[in-house]
XYZ file of C-alpha atoms in Angstrom:
457
model
C 0.120 0.002 0.035
C 1.313 3.419 -0.945
C 2.348 5.686 1.847
C -0.241 8.269 2.521
C 0.258 11.972 2.809
C -0.118 13.627 6.299
C -2.807 16.266 6.759
C -3.536 18.371 9.455
C -5.732 21.291 10.463
C -3.904 23.583 12.976
C -6.439 25.520 15.054
C -4.988 28.189 17.442
C -7.338 29.245 20.105
C -6.667 32.069 22.524
C -8.427 34.529 24.559
C -7.480 38.235 24.824
C -9.380 40.603 27.129
C -11.321 43.076 25.077
C -11.233 41.017 21.777
C -13.046 37.885 22.749
C -12.393 34.375 21.838
C -10.692 34.035 18.404
C -9.824 31.043 16.410
C -7.248 30.800 13.686
C -7.389 27.675 11.532
C -5.066 26.898 8.577
C -5.153 23.779 6.518
C -1.841 22.282 5.808
C -0.420 19.448 3.972
C 2.545 18.132 5.696
C 4.584 15.662 4.018
C 6.680 14.608 7.231
C 5.124 14.260 10.820
C 8.214 16.234 11.893
C 7.299 19.085 9.754
C 3.782 19.203 11.379
C 5.555 19.284 14.739
C 7.741 21.985 13.913
C 4.901 24.161 12.437
C 2.888 23.460 15.782
C 5.911 24.532 17.813
C 6.057 27.842 16.024
C 2.254 28.635 16.268
C 2.456 27.611 19.928
C 5.289 29.972 20.696
C 3.657 32.935 18.737
C 0.434 32.255 20.409
C 1.811 32.131 24.006
C 3.665 35.371 23.394
C 0.450 37.096 22.133
C -1.708 35.900 24.932
C 0.594 36.326 27.923
C 2.182 39.729 27.207
C 1.035 43.305 26.194
C 4.651 44.202 25.524
C 4.666 44.517 21.738
C 8.399 44.464 21.533
C 8.450 41.171 23.317
C 5.709 39.798 21.205
C 7.562 40.603 18.011
C 10.834 39.234 19.191
C 9.498 35.917 20.381
C 7.518 35.575 17.117
C 10.630 36.230 14.967
C 12.826 33.939 17.196
C 10.187 31.122 17.030
C 10.193 31.387 13.072
C 13.857 31.237 12.631
C 14.856 28.854 15.357
C 12.211 26.244 14.747
C 11.940 26.327 10.970
C 15.689 26.836 10.431
C 15.500 29.945 8.284
C 18.539 32.310 8.238
C 16.672 35.663 8.313
C 13.303 37.196 9.380
C 12.395 40.867 9.326
C 9.216 42.685 10.282
C 8.221 46.107 8.934
C 5.308 48.340 10.107
C 3.557 51.175 8.037
C 4.799 54.652 9.483
C 2.167 56.949 10.918
C 2.087 58.956 7.704
C 1.486 55.966 5.501
C 4.487 56.757 3.219
C 6.935 54.156 4.372
C 7.775 50.871 6.038
C 9.871 50.864 9.277
C 11.981 47.929 10.524
C 10.531 47.056 13.938
C 12.010 43.579 14.448
C 14.659 41.337 12.777
C 16.627 38.166 13.211
C 19.942 37.347 11.376
C 20.156 40.376 9.201
C 23.808 41.520 8.262
C 24.650 45.030 9.021
C 24.267 46.052 5.422
C 20.936 44.306 4.936
C 19.607 45.860 8.115
C 20.766 49.084 6.984
C 18.932 49.053 3.709
C 15.789 47.814 5.432
C 15.534 50.305 8.071
C 13.086 52.333 5.944
C 11.549 51.114 2.775
C 9.116 53.235 0.525
C 5.542 52.319 0.584
C 4.606 50.665 -2.940
C 8.213 50.264 -4.048
C 10.099 47.158 -4.014
C 8.926 43.651 -3.194
C 8.183 44.455 0.430
C 6.728 47.778 -0.373
C 4.295 46.261 -2.968
C 3.173 43.448 -0.533
C 2.253 46.118 2.051
C 0.408 48.155 -0.741
C -1.338 45.370 -2.393
C -2.040 43.047 0.657
C -0.987 40.034 -1.450
C 2.002 37.796 -0.323
C 4.964 36.997 -2.596
C 7.564 34.420 -2.611
C 10.650 33.930 -4.894
C 13.101 31.192 -5.452
C 16.265 33.255 -6.074
C 16.215 36.611 -4.368
C 19.571 37.749 -5.926
C 17.786 37.703 -9.324
C 14.386 39.204 -8.363
C 13.805 42.342 -10.196
C 11.118 43.571 -7.705
C 13.735 43.798 -5.029
C 15.172 47.366 -4.684
C 18.792 47.427 -6.081
C 20.317 47.996 -2.722
C 18.367 45.101 -1.109
C 19.119 42.804 -4.103
C 22.896 43.524 -3.822
C 22.588 42.894 -0.022
C 20.810 39.405 -0.248
C 23.045 38.390 -3.084
C 26.209 39.143 -0.885
C 24.715 37.219 2.199
C 23.792 34.358 -0.117
C 20.018 34.650 0.480
C 18.047 32.537 -2.038
C 14.510 31.702 -1.135
C 12.476 34.708 0.149
C 8.745 35.148 1.110
C 6.840 38.142 2.312
C 3.309 38.245 3.564
C 1.073 41.239 4.763
C 0.230 41.943 8.500
C -3.450 42.629 8.949
C -5.831 43.497 11.712
C -9.516 44.550 11.392
C -9.280 44.448 7.530
C -6.433 46.963 7.615
C -2.764 46.338 6.532
C -0.272 47.192 9.315
C 2.948 45.941 7.841
C 4.883 42.937 6.533
C 6.527 39.743 7.595
C 9.384 38.380 5.616
C 11.482 35.195 5.853
C 14.688 34.146 3.847
C 16.997 31.256 3.568
C 20.221 30.328 1.923
C 19.266 26.998 0.713
C 17.740 26.344 -2.769
C 14.623 24.761 -1.395
C 11.515 26.528 -2.444
C 8.977 27.883 0.024
C 5.997 25.439 0.076
C 2.219 26.204 0.314
C 2.297 24.959 3.921
C 5.123 27.295 4.873
C 3.314 30.312 3.314
C 0.158 29.333 5.278
C 2.256 29.110 8.411
C 3.732 32.534 7.808
C 0.224 33.972 6.897
C -1.057 32.501 10.269
C 1.826 33.948 12.239
C 1.271 37.414 10.613
C -2.262 37.172 11.485
C -1.398 36.777 15.236
C 0.984 39.451 15.082
C -1.633 41.742 13.623
C -3.934 40.884 16.557
C -1.126 41.691 19.057
C -0.526 45.202 17.223
C -4.205 45.756 17.451
C -4.276 44.690 21.100
C -1.381 47.211 21.898
C -3.221 49.848 19.991
C -6.367 49.171 22.073
C -4.296 49.079 25.360
C -2.626 52.318 24.627
C -5.938 53.904 23.687
C -7.439 52.634 26.861
C -4.515 54.032 28.926
C -4.880 57.336 27.199
C -8.746 57.315 27.946
C -7.947 56.521 31.490
C -5.399 59.384 31.698
C -8.068 61.776 30.312
C -10.560 60.388 33.059
C -8.030 60.824 35.787
C -7.407 64.387 34.747
C -11.092 65.117 34.685
C -11.764 63.529 37.962
C -8.744 65.620 39.448
C -10.448 68.685 38.037
C -13.823 67.770 39.634
C -11.940 66.906 42.869
C -10.481 70.085 42.781
C -13.880 72.051 42.293
C -15.042 69.802 45.164
C -12.319 71.270 47.480
C -12.940 74.902 46.364
C -16.670 74.216 47.097
C -15.800 73.103 50.549
C -13.583 76.244 51.033
C -16.596 78.311 50.072
C -18.795 76.437 52.465
C -16.238 77.221 55.224
C -16.339 81.011 54.407
C -18.906 81.839 57.174
C -17.055 79.900 59.819
C -13.690 81.375 58.735
C -15.262 84.804 58.815
C -16.468 84.238 62.401
C -12.934 82.966 63.468
C -11.261 85.980 61.891
C -13.828 88.450 63.192
C -12.935 87.672 66.860
C -9.172 88.466 66.627
C -9.809 91.390 64.289
C -12.349 92.870 66.942
C -9.587 92.635 69.548
C -7.127 94.390 67.236
C -9.652 97.262 66.600
C -10.436 97.619 70.422
C -6.783 97.816 71.129
C -6.168 100.450 68.430
C -8.823 102.538 69.919
C -7.306 102.129 73.160
C -3.942 103.351 71.753
C -5.608 106.192 70.239
C -6.677 107.436 73.740
C -3.719 106.530 75.839
C -0.270 108.121 76.395
C 2.671 106.116 75.210
C 3.847 103.929 77.991
C 3.510 100.443 79.629
C -0.059 100.309 78.582
C 0.778 100.951 75.047
C 3.409 98.228 75.045
C 1.016 95.683 76.440
C -1.642 96.733 73.916
C 0.911 96.207 71.079
C 1.564 92.659 72.466
C -2.050 91.746 72.517
C -2.415 93.185 68.903
C 0.439 91.021 67.801
C -0.993 87.875 69.203
C -4.351 88.520 67.700
C -2.874 89.368 64.344
C -0.816 86.118 64.358
C -3.927 84.243 65.108
C -5.806 85.667 62.167
C -2.757 85.008 59.749
C -2.687 81.484 61.148
C -6.338 80.992 60.168
C -5.932 82.341 56.785
C -2.745 80.145 56.215
C -4.673 76.977 57.338
C -7.484 77.721 54.930
C -4.992 78.116 52.023
C -3.282 74.863 52.830
C -6.622 73.110 53.166
C -7.438 74.315 49.617
C -4.247 72.980 48.108
C -4.006 69.411 46.835
C -0.594 67.922 47.411
C 0.985 64.791 48.653
C 0.808 64.163 52.517
C 3.693 66.005 54.407
C 3.895 64.146 57.578
C 4.723 65.911 60.943
C 3.878 65.326 64.493
C 0.183 65.834 64.792
C -2.166 66.015 67.847
C -5.663 64.841 66.852
C -7.264 66.780 69.559
C -6.060 70.006 68.097
C -7.392 68.929 64.588
C -10.703 68.198 66.074
C -10.739 71.562 67.788
C -9.789 73.510 64.653
C -12.438 71.573 62.466
C -15.190 72.228 64.827
C -14.104 75.957 65.014
C -14.364 76.148 61.257
C -17.897 74.480 61.319
C -19.124 76.182 64.587
C -21.336 78.934 62.963
C -22.956 76.540 60.610
C -23.648 73.877 63.169
C -25.260 76.333 65.369
C -27.339 77.751 62.557
C -28.683 74.236 61.802
C -29.358 73.523 65.440
C -26.866 70.858 65.856
C -25.019 70.422 69.425
C -21.691 68.964 69.637
C -20.415 66.636 72.263
C -16.662 65.716 72.399
C -15.204 62.868 74.375
C -11.375 63.080 73.740
C -9.104 60.655 75.736
C -5.337 61.326 75.750
C -3.871 59.849 72.569
C -0.343 59.522 71.274
C 0.953 61.908 68.737
C 0.947 60.563 65.253
C 2.887 61.284 62.090
C 0.431 62.609 59.619
C -0.392 65.645 57.411
C -2.431 67.789 59.732
C -4.176 69.767 56.902
C -5.308 66.273 55.302
C -6.368 65.104 58.537
C -8.525 68.159 58.927
C -10.030 67.575 55.530
C -11.126 63.984 56.413
C -12.644 65.333 59.700
C -14.385 68.161 57.881
C -15.992 65.942 55.244
C -17.141 63.387 57.866
C -18.556 66.216 60.082
C -20.474 67.888 57.129
C -21.803 64.625 56.049
C -23.355 63.960 59.441
C -24.447 67.459 59.742
C -26.327 67.350 56.264
C -28.043 64.149 57.458
C -29.281 65.502 60.623
C -30.463 68.794 59.094
C -32.254 66.816 56.319
C -33.864 64.355 58.667
C -35.231 66.746 61.486
C -33.572 70.018 61.350
C -31.509 69.639 64.562
C -29.272 66.903 66.083
C -26.451 65.801 68.285
C -23.042 65.325 66.759
C -20.701 63.196 69.132
C -16.932 62.938 68.428
C -14.589 60.453 70.356
C -10.948 59.869 70.403
C -9.453 56.804 71.836
C -5.749 55.392 71.851
C -5.331 51.989 70.318
C -2.386 49.514 70.156
C -1.315 50.803 66.910
C -2.298 54.355 67.087
C -5.740 56.159 67.603
C -9.375 55.812 66.549
C -11.726 58.612 65.935
C -15.453 58.034 65.781
C -18.052 60.725 64.558
C -21.542 59.717 65.375
C -24.824 61.467 64.480
C -28.466 60.883 65.431
C -29.869 61.264 62.020
C -31.702 58.603 59.903
C -28.712 56.348 59.392
C -27.357 54.972 56.120
C -29.710 52.710 53.955
C -28.035 49.202 53.884
C -27.973 49.206 50.118
C -25.826 52.419 50.086
C -23.273 51.260 52.803
C -21.035 49.447 50.333
C -20.980 52.268 47.749
C -20.774 55.441 49.987
C -16.895 55.747 49.569
C -17.181 55.330 45.735
C -16.403 58.535 43.673
C -19.480 60.519 42.639
C -21.846 58.438 44.913
C -24.281 60.722 46.474
C -27.865 61.041 47.675
C -28.034 64.601 47.945
C -30.029 66.945 45.612
C -28.453 68.235 42.413
C -26.366 71.199 43.392
C -25.783 70.136 46.989
C -22.666 67.944 46.467
C -20.778 65.825 43.837
C -20.277 62.708 45.928
C -16.506 63.147 46.359
C -16.055 64.084 49.810
C -15.970 60.578 51.418
C -14.044 59.253 48.472
C -11.358 61.762 48.924
C -11.333 61.189 52.700
C -11.177 57.457 52.210
C -8.058 57.844 49.924
C -6.407 60.225 52.279
C -6.750 57.796 55.273
C -5.536 55.066 53.115
C -2.472 57.177 52.085
C -1.820 57.428 55.774
C -1.900 53.585 56.303
C -5.239 53.798 58.212
C -8.834 52.614 57.600
C -12.139 54.579 57.245
C -15.602 52.893 57.437
C -19.128 53.543 58.331
C -21.828 51.709 60.069
C -25.457 52.185 61.345
C -25.934 52.450 65.113
C -28.467 50.267 67.001
C -30.115 53.326 68.726
C -30.264 55.130 65.284
C -28.061 57.281 63.391
C -24.622 56.546 61.796
C -21.102 56.439 62.933
C -17.862 56.996 60.846
C -14.784 55.386 62.259
C -11.150 56.328 61.459
C -8.271 54.343 62.495
C -4.819 56.044 62.101
C -1.560 54.479 62.979
C 1.192 56.335 64.646
C 3.215 56.253 61.472
C 6.812 57.345 60.829
C 8.502 60.574 59.923
C 9.309 61.252 56.356
C 13.013 60.133 55.565
C 15.460 63.050 55.275
C 16.452 64.053 51.788
C 20.000 62.601 52.303
C 18.444 59.285 53.296
C 16.284 59.097 49.970
C 19.422 60.071 48.095
C 21.441 57.101 49.656
C 18.695 54.777 49.012
C 18.410 55.799 45.323
C 22.114 55.258 44.923
C 21.828 51.722 46.321
């Protein structure tokens, strides 16, 4: 019985996020089982490179390495169409001599064998590259010098669009078979998908960057909105020291220069410094910058936030109770901690006002093994259970349009996380809600020289 030819259908299955499940099938006539094995090895290597990496350079190099190493071809090159569509740029190669690499760095679109394949979308194979008139003169001379005989070039496609070309060459006189052409076309299709995935990945990153910038702008607007909301409280705080200043100035105008004047000037100096400190704190609060850790007394931060909000809390009929036990100093950004406390207090204030136009706000501070815990409780309606998992999500809000953008708690959650702490919310059995902030003692920021020494290491 005459020996039968070996036939195989090679199906390469792979999944790429965002592109779905794809199947590439290519019918091949393989005269020797070893030939089928080699082709399967190439397809497996290329498929794994495409499916496991979004690094385009890595994918291209692995594909070319598989083609040359497994099949035994001496050279391989990959060209991609330039952004302006006028030329082909060498983006990967294996085995090219210096001269052949030089003449292949940039090829005119539509000229020469490779340029025509890219323009027409039809693959080409030649038996003796040194005599092929379609090769550019410089390329024909280089392949002749290197002894390249057989040569094949196929287009790289993705989404019905030609992206470039994939070429193979060898020094033997063996002709490229239909099966080898089919293999090369299959590999080119996978490279095309890898290129398209890289494009989609880059586009997603660009859109995410745009989204982050837009979110940062919204967060900045939220901060400015919070500052505007503080205006009444700040005006009240500044008014007290300024009243003292004016009274003392009036006293100076009616008193002879002497000891009393000197004492009055001291009072003026203290009050003016207090006013400047309030304004400075407000400016720092409005800035968005990375944490600058320093020794921080939480009791002082609670006191300042309540001072900021005092006028508004009183206007809304909300009484404040504080229960602050001695707690260790922590290393934290005081202005960022104030921002967190302010968002949480304002959230409770809004809930109580909306529920019954009055309320009791209770703030407690307790030391813990790792640092300290702050709780802010209200006697409002509590948080609907279906909202609890989402209240720290950006832009989540139950307020009416114009009353908030749903960023305050999200920003607070991020700040506490940056300090190595936790922020969460729960409903109280007796009614109302409680926000808990755990902050570690932390560590001071390393000195600049320490950072430099670590960098050198």
